[in-house]
Amino acid sequence: PDNVDVLPYVAVSCGSSAADRALLAEILAISSPNNVQGVRTICVDVANGYSESFVDCVRQVRAAHPNHTIMAGNVVTCEMTEELILS
């Protein structure tokens, strides 16, 4: 692909379903052809991040992609922000 040098500055966004996580993995794999540094940032975006299933999703994304930066939300309280950081 052209312009692969911009990929480290791009974020890929996904939802919290298993299908979303599978598509995320596929996109990340495509973005790193021939060991070129690809997308490094993941955004797990849901309308309401106040659920245990969302926390579990963030844990699964972290386990699958330990070297990526993860943004997760939407949350507005200190407690939930801390919960996601500890995930």
Short mmCIF file of N, CA, C and O in Angstrom, two decimals:
data_model
loop_
_atom_site.label_atom_id
_atom_site.label_comp_id
_atom_site.label_asym_id
_atom_site.label_seq_id
_atom_site.Cartn_x
_atom_site.Cartn_y
_atom_site.Cartn_z
N PRO A 1 0.82 -1.20 0.00
CA PRO A 1 0.00 0.00 0.00
C PRO A 1 0.87 1.26 0.00
O PRO A 1 1.96 1.27 0.54
N ASP A 2 0.35 2.29 -0.57
CA ASP A 2 1.04 3.58 -0.56
C ASP A 2 0.93 4.22 0.82
O ASP A 2 -0.01 3.96 1.57
N ASN A 3 1.89 5.04 1.15
CA ASN A 3 1.87 5.85 2.38
C ASN A 3 1.82 5.04 3.67
O ASN A 3 1.19 5.46 4.64
N VAL A 4 2.49 3.89 3.70
CA VAL A 4 2.49 3.10 4.94
C VAL A 4 3.19 3.82 6.07
O VAL A 4 2.97 3.48 7.24
N ASP A 5 3.97 4.84 5.76
CA ASP A 5 4.67 5.58 6.80
C ASP A 5 3.71 6.36 7.71
O ASP A 5 4.09 6.76 8.81
N VAL A 6 2.47 6.56 7.31
CA VAL A 6 1.50 7.27 8.15
C VAL A 6 0.78 6.34 9.12
O VAL A 6 0.15 6.81 10.08
N LEU A 7 0.86 5.04 8.91
CA LEU A 7 0.07 4.10 9.71
C LEU A 7 0.33 4.18 11.21
O LEU A 7 -0.61 4.02 12.00
N PRO A 8 1.55 4.42 11.68
CA PRO A 8 1.73 4.55 13.13
C PRO A 8 0.98 5.73 13.74
O PRO A 8 0.84 5.82 14.96
N TYR A 9 0.49 6.63 12.92
CA TYR A 9 -0.24 7.81 13.39
C TYR A 9 -1.75 7.68 13.20
O TYR A 9 -2.49 8.65 13.37
N VAL A 10 -2.19 6.49 12.85
CA VAL A 10 -3.60 6.20 12.58
C VAL A 10 -4.14 5.31 13.71
O VAL A 10 -3.42 4.46 14.22
N ALA A 11 -5.39 5.51 14.09
CA ALA A 11 -6.05 4.63 15.05
C ALA A 11 -7.13 3.84 14.33
O ALA A 11 -7.78 4.37 13.43
N VAL A 12 -7.28 2.59 14.72
CA VAL A 12 -8.39 1.79 14.19
C VAL A 12 -9.42 1.66 15.31
O VAL A 12 -9.07 1.44 16.47
N SER A 13 -10.69 1.86 14.96
CA SER A 13 -11.76 1.84 15.94
C SER A 13 -12.59 0.58 15.79
O SER A 13 -12.80 0.09 14.68
N CYS A 14 -13.06 0.06 16.93
CA CYS A 14 -13.92 -1.11 16.89
C CYS A 14 -14.95 -1.03 18.01
O CYS A 14 -14.80 -0.24 18.93
N GLY A 15 -15.95 -1.86 17.91
CA GLY A 15 -16.94 -2.01 18.97
C GLY A 15 -16.50 -3.11 19.91
O GLY A 15 -15.34 -3.51 19.93
N SER A 16 -17.45 -3.64 20.66
CA SER A 16 -17.08 -4.60 21.70
C SER A 16 -17.49 -6.04 21.41
O SER A 16 -17.24 -6.93 22.22
N SER A 17 -18.09 -6.30 20.26
CA SER A 17 -18.52 -7.68 19.97
C SER A 17 -17.35 -8.54 19.50
O SER A 17 -16.30 -8.03 19.10
N ALA A 18 -17.55 -9.84 19.53
CA ALA A 18 -16.52 -10.77 19.05
C ALA A 18 -16.25 -10.53 17.57
O ALA A 18 -15.09 -10.59 17.13
N ALA A 19 -17.28 -10.23 16.79
CA ALA A 19 -17.08 -9.94 15.37
C ALA A 19 -16.24 -8.68 15.17
O ALA A 19 -15.39 -8.62 14.29
N ASP A 20 -16.47 -7.68 16.02
CA ASP A 20 -15.67 -6.44 15.95
C ASP A 20 -14.21 -6.73 16.26
O ASP A 20 -13.31 -6.21 15.59
N ARG A 21 -13.96 -7.56 17.27
CA ARG A 21 -12.57 -7.89 17.63
C ARG A 21 -11.89 -8.70 16.53
O ARG A 21 -10.70 -8.52 16.27
N ALA A 22 -12.63 -9.57 15.86
CA ALA A 22 -12.07 -10.34 14.75
C ALA A 22 -11.70 -9.41 13.59
O ALA A 22 -10.62 -9.55 12.99
N LEU A 23 -12.57 -8.46 13.29
CA LEU A 23 -12.29 -7.51 12.22
C LEU A 23 -11.10 -6.62 12.60
O LEU A 23 -10.24 -6.32 11.76
N LEU A 24 -11.02 -6.24 13.86
CA LEU A 24 -9.88 -5.47 14.35
C LEU A 24 -8.58 -6.21 14.10
O LEU A 24 -7.61 -5.65 13.57
N ALA A 25 -8.53 -7.48 14.45
CA ALA A 25 -7.32 -8.28 14.25
C ALA A 25 -6.96 -8.35 12.77
O ALA A 25 -5.78 -8.25 12.40
N GLU A 26 -7.96 -8.48 11.92
CA GLU A 26 -7.72 -8.54 10.48
C GLU A 26 -7.15 -7.22 9.96
O GLU A 26 -6.19 -7.20 9.18
N ILE A 27 -7.73 -6.12 10.39
CA ILE A 27 -7.25 -4.80 9.96
C ILE A 27 -5.82 -4.57 10.43
O ILE A 27 -4.97 -4.09 9.67
N LEU A 28 -5.53 -4.93 11.68
CA LEU A 28 -4.18 -4.73 12.20
C LEU A 28 -3.17 -5.59 11.43
O LEU A 28 -2.05 -5.14 11.16
N ALA A 29 -3.55 -6.80 11.08
CA ALA A 29 -2.65 -7.67 10.31
C ALA A 29 -2.40 -7.08 8.92
O ALA A 29 -1.25 -7.07 8.44
N ILE A 30 -3.42 -6.59 8.28
CA ILE A 30 -3.28 -6.00 6.94
C ILE A 30 -2.43 -4.73 7.00
O ILE A 30 -1.69 -4.43 6.07
N SER A 31 -2.52 -4.01 8.10
CA SER A 31 -1.80 -2.74 8.21
C SER A 31 -0.31 -2.91 8.46
O SER A 31 0.44 -1.93 8.44
N SER A 32 0.13 -4.14 8.68
CA SER A 32 1.55 -4.39 8.96
C SER A 32 2.14 -5.39 7.97
O SER A 32 2.66 -6.44 8.37
N PRO A 33 2.10 -5.09 6.68
CA PRO A 33 2.64 -6.04 5.70
C PRO A 33 4.16 -6.12 5.78
O PRO A 33 4.83 -5.11 6.02
N ASN A 34 4.69 -7.33 5.64
CA ASN A 34 6.15 -7.53 5.60
C ASN A 34 6.85 -6.88 6.79
O ASN A 34 7.91 -6.27 6.65
N ASN A 35 6.24 -6.98 7.97
CA ASN A 35 6.81 -6.44 9.21
C ASN A 35 6.98 -4.92 9.21
O ASN A 35 7.78 -4.39 9.96
N VAL A 36 6.28 -4.22 8.33
CA VAL A 36 6.27 -2.76 8.36
C VAL A 36 5.47 -2.34 9.58
O VAL A 36 4.42 -2.93 9.87
N GLN A 37 5.96 -1.34 10.32
CA GLN A 37 5.19 -0.88 11.48
C GLN A 37 3.87 -0.31 11.01
O GLN A 37 3.83 0.64 10.23
N GLY A 38 2.79 -0.89 11.49
CA GLY A 38 1.46 -0.47 11.06
C GLY A 38 0.76 0.35 12.10
O GLY A 38 1.38 1.08 12.88
N VAL A 39 -0.54 0.22 12.14
CA VAL A 39 -1.37 0.94 13.10
C VAL A 39 -0.97 0.53 14.50
O VAL A 39 -0.85 -0.66 14.81
N ARG A 40 -0.76 1.50 15.38
CA ARG A 40 -0.31 1.23 16.75
C ARG A 40 -1.36 1.58 17.80
O ARG A 40 -1.17 1.30 18.98
N THR A 41 -2.46 2.21 17.39
CA THR A 41 -3.46 2.68 18.34
C THR A 41 -4.82 2.09 18.02
O THR A 41 -5.25 2.09 16.87
N ILE A 42 -5.48 1.59 19.07
CA ILE A 42 -6.80 0.98 18.95
C ILE A 42 -7.77 1.80 19.79
O ILE A 42 -7.49 2.15 20.93
N CYS A 43 -8.94 2.09 19.21
CA CYS A 43 -10.01 2.77 19.93
C CYS A 43 -11.18 1.79 20.06
O CYS A 43 -11.77 1.40 19.06
N VAL A 44 -11.47 1.38 21.29
CA VAL A 44 -12.65 0.55 21.54
C VAL A 44 -13.75 1.52 21.95
O VAL A 44 -13.70 2.12 23.02
N ASP A 45 -14.71 1.69 21.07
CA ASP A 45 -15.69 2.76 21.22
C ASP A 45 -17.09 2.19 21.35
O ASP A 45 -17.56 1.47 20.46
N VAL A 46 -17.73 2.47 22.46
CA VAL A 46 -19.13 2.07 22.68
C VAL A 46 -19.87 3.28 23.24
O VAL A 46 -19.27 4.20 23.77
N ALA A 47 -21.18 3.26 23.12
CA ALA A 47 -21.99 4.38 23.61
C ALA A 47 -21.97 4.48 25.12
O ALA A 47 -22.01 5.57 25.68
N ASN A 48 -21.89 3.34 25.81
CA ASN A 48 -21.94 3.33 27.27
C ASN A 48 -20.95 2.30 27.78
O ASN A 48 -21.19 1.11 27.69
N GLY A 49 -19.83 2.77 28.31
CA GLY A 49 -18.78 1.87 28.77
C GLY A 49 -18.96 1.34 30.18
O GLY A 49 -18.03 0.81 30.75
N TYR A 50 -20.16 1.45 30.73
CA TYR A 50 -20.39 1.03 32.11
C TYR A 50 -20.97 -0.36 32.18
O TYR A 50 -22.08 -0.58 32.65
N SER A 51 -20.21 -1.35 31.71
CA SER A 51 -20.67 -2.73 31.80
C SER A 51 -19.48 -3.65 31.95
O SER A 51 -18.38 -3.35 31.47
N GLU A 52 -19.70 -4.76 32.60
CA GLU A 52 -18.64 -5.74 32.78
C GLU A 52 -18.22 -6.32 31.44
O GLU A 52 -17.04 -6.63 31.23
N SER A 53 -19.16 -6.44 30.50
CA SER A 53 -18.80 -6.98 29.19
C SER A 53 -17.83 -6.05 28.45
O SER A 53 -16.96 -6.51 27.72
N PHE A 54 -17.98 -4.74 28.66
CA PHE A 54 -17.05 -3.80 28.05
C PHE A 54 -15.66 -3.94 28.66
O PHE A 54 -14.66 -3.96 27.95
N VAL A 55 -15.60 -4.06 29.97
CA VAL A 55 -14.31 -4.26 30.65
C VAL A 55 -13.67 -5.55 30.15
O VAL A 55 -12.46 -5.59 29.86
N ASP A 56 -14.45 -6.61 30.02
CA ASP A 56 -13.92 -7.87 29.49
C ASP A 56 -13.40 -7.70 28.07
O ASP A 56 -12.36 -8.26 27.71
N CYS A 57 -14.11 -6.93 27.26
CA CYS A 57 -13.68 -6.67 25.89
C CYS A 57 -12.32 -5.98 25.89
O CYS A 57 -11.42 -6.36 25.14
N VAL A 58 -12.15 -4.96 26.72
CA VAL A 58 -10.88 -4.24 26.79
C VAL A 58 -9.77 -5.20 27.22
O VAL A 58 -8.67 -5.18 26.66
N ARG A 59 -10.05 -6.08 28.17
CA ARG A 59 -9.05 -7.08 28.59
C ARG A 59 -8.66 -7.98 27.43
O ARG A 59 -7.49 -8.31 27.25
N GLN A 60 -9.65 -8.42 26.65
CA GLN A 60 -9.37 -9.30 25.51
C GLN A 60 -8.56 -8.58 24.44
O GLN A 60 -7.65 -9.17 23.86
N VAL A 61 -8.89 -7.32 24.18
CA VAL A 61 -8.12 -6.55 23.19
C VAL A 61 -6.69 -6.37 23.68
O VAL A 61 -5.73 -6.55 22.93
N ARG A 62 -6.52 -6.07 24.95
CA ARG A 62 -5.18 -5.91 25.53
C ARG A 62 -4.38 -7.21 25.42
O ARG A 62 -3.21 -7.21 25.06
N ALA A 63 -5.01 -8.33 25.71
CA ALA A 63 -4.33 -9.63 25.64
C ALA A 63 -3.93 -9.96 24.20
O ALA A 63 -2.84 -10.50 23.96
N ALA A 64 -4.79 -9.63 23.25
CA ALA A 64 -4.52 -9.95 21.85
C ALA A 64 -3.51 -8.98 21.22
O ALA A 64 -2.81 -9.36 20.28
N HIS A 65 -3.44 -7.76 21.73
CA HIS A 65 -2.60 -6.73 21.11
C HIS A 65 -1.82 -5.98 22.20
O HIS A 65 -2.02 -4.78 22.41
N PRO A 66 -0.91 -6.67 22.89
CA PRO A 66 -0.25 -6.08 24.05
C PRO A 66 0.69 -4.91 23.74
O PRO A 66 1.02 -4.15 24.64
N ASN A 67 1.09 -4.75 22.50
CA ASN A 67 2.02 -3.68 22.16
C ASN A 67 1.35 -2.45 21.55
O ASN A 67 2.03 -1.55 21.07
N HIS A 68 0.03 -2.43 21.58
CA HIS A 68 -0.72 -1.30 21.03
C HIS A 68 -1.22 -0.39 22.15
O HIS A 68 -1.46 -0.84 23.27
N THR A 69 -1.40 0.86 21.82
CA THR A 69 -2.05 1.81 22.73
C THR A 69 -3.55 1.64 22.55
O THR A 69 -4.04 1.57 21.42
N ILE A 70 -4.27 1.57 23.67
CA ILE A 70 -5.72 1.37 23.61
C ILE A 70 -6.43 2.57 24.24
O ILE A 70 -6.13 2.96 25.37
N MET A 71 -7.37 3.13 23.48
CA MET A 71 -8.30 4.14 24.00
C MET A 71 -9.63 3.42 24.16
O MET A 71 -10.03 2.67 23.27
N ALA A 72 -10.30 3.63 25.29
CA ALA A 72 -11.56 2.92 25.52
C ALA A 72 -12.58 3.85 26.15
O ALA A 72 -12.26 4.61 27.06
N GLY A 73 -13.81 3.77 25.68
CA GLY A 73 -14.83 4.61 26.26
C GLY A 73 -16.14 4.45 25.51
O GLY A 73 -16.22 3.70 24.57
N ASN A 74 -17.09 5.04 26.00
CA ASN A 74 -17.17 6.30 26.69
C ASN A 74 -17.47 6.08 28.17
O ASN A 74 -18.41 5.39 28.52
N VAL A 75 -16.68 6.71 29.00
CA VAL A 75 -16.90 6.72 30.44
C VAL A 75 -16.63 8.13 30.96
O VAL A 75 -15.87 8.88 30.35
N VAL A 76 -17.26 8.47 32.08
CA VAL A 76 -17.08 9.82 32.62
C VAL A 76 -16.72 9.86 34.10
O VAL A 76 -16.49 10.93 34.63
N THR A 77 -16.67 8.72 34.75
CA THR A 77 -16.35 8.74 36.17
C THR A 77 -14.92 8.26 36.41
O THR A 77 -14.36 7.49 35.63
N CYS A 78 -14.35 8.71 37.49
CA CYS A 78 -13.01 8.29 37.88
C CYS A 78 -12.96 6.78 38.10
O CYS A 78 -11.99 6.12 37.71
N GLU A 79 -13.99 6.24 38.71
CA GLU A 79 -14.01 4.82 39.04
C GLU A 79 -13.95 3.95 37.79
O GLU A 79 -13.20 2.97 37.73
N MET A 80 -14.74 4.28 36.79
CA MET A 80 -14.75 3.47 35.58
C MET A 80 -13.47 3.66 34.78
O MET A 80 -12.96 2.73 34.19
N THR A 81 -12.96 4.87 34.78
CA THR A 81 -11.68 5.13 34.11
C THR A 81 -10.58 4.27 34.74
O THR A 81 -9.81 3.62 34.04
N GLU A 82 -10.56 4.22 36.07
CA GLU A 82 -9.59 3.38 36.76
C GLU A 82 -9.78 1.91 36.43
O GLU A 82 -8.81 1.19 36.18
N GLU A 83 -11.02 1.45 36.37
CA GLU A 83 -11.31 0.06 36.03
C GLU A 83 -10.74 -0.29 34.65
O GLU A 83 -10.15 -1.34 34.46
N LEU A 84 -10.91 0.60 33.69
CA LEU A 84 -10.41 0.34 32.34
C LEU A 84 -8.89 0.39 32.28
O LEU A 84 -8.26 -0.40 31.58
N ILE A 85 -8.28 1.31 33.04
CA ILE A 85 -6.81 1.37 33.07
C ILE A 85 -6.25 0.08 33.65
O ILE A 85 -5.27 -0.47 33.13
N LEU A 86 -6.90 -0.45 34.67
CA LEU A 86 -6.40 -1.68 35.30
C LEU A 86 -6.71 -2.92 34.48
O LEU A 86 -6.17 -3.98 34.76
N SER A 87 -7.55 -2.77 33.46
CA SER A 87 -7.85 -3.91 32.59
C SER A 87 -6.68 -4.13 31.70
O SER A 87 -6.58 -4.74 30.77
#
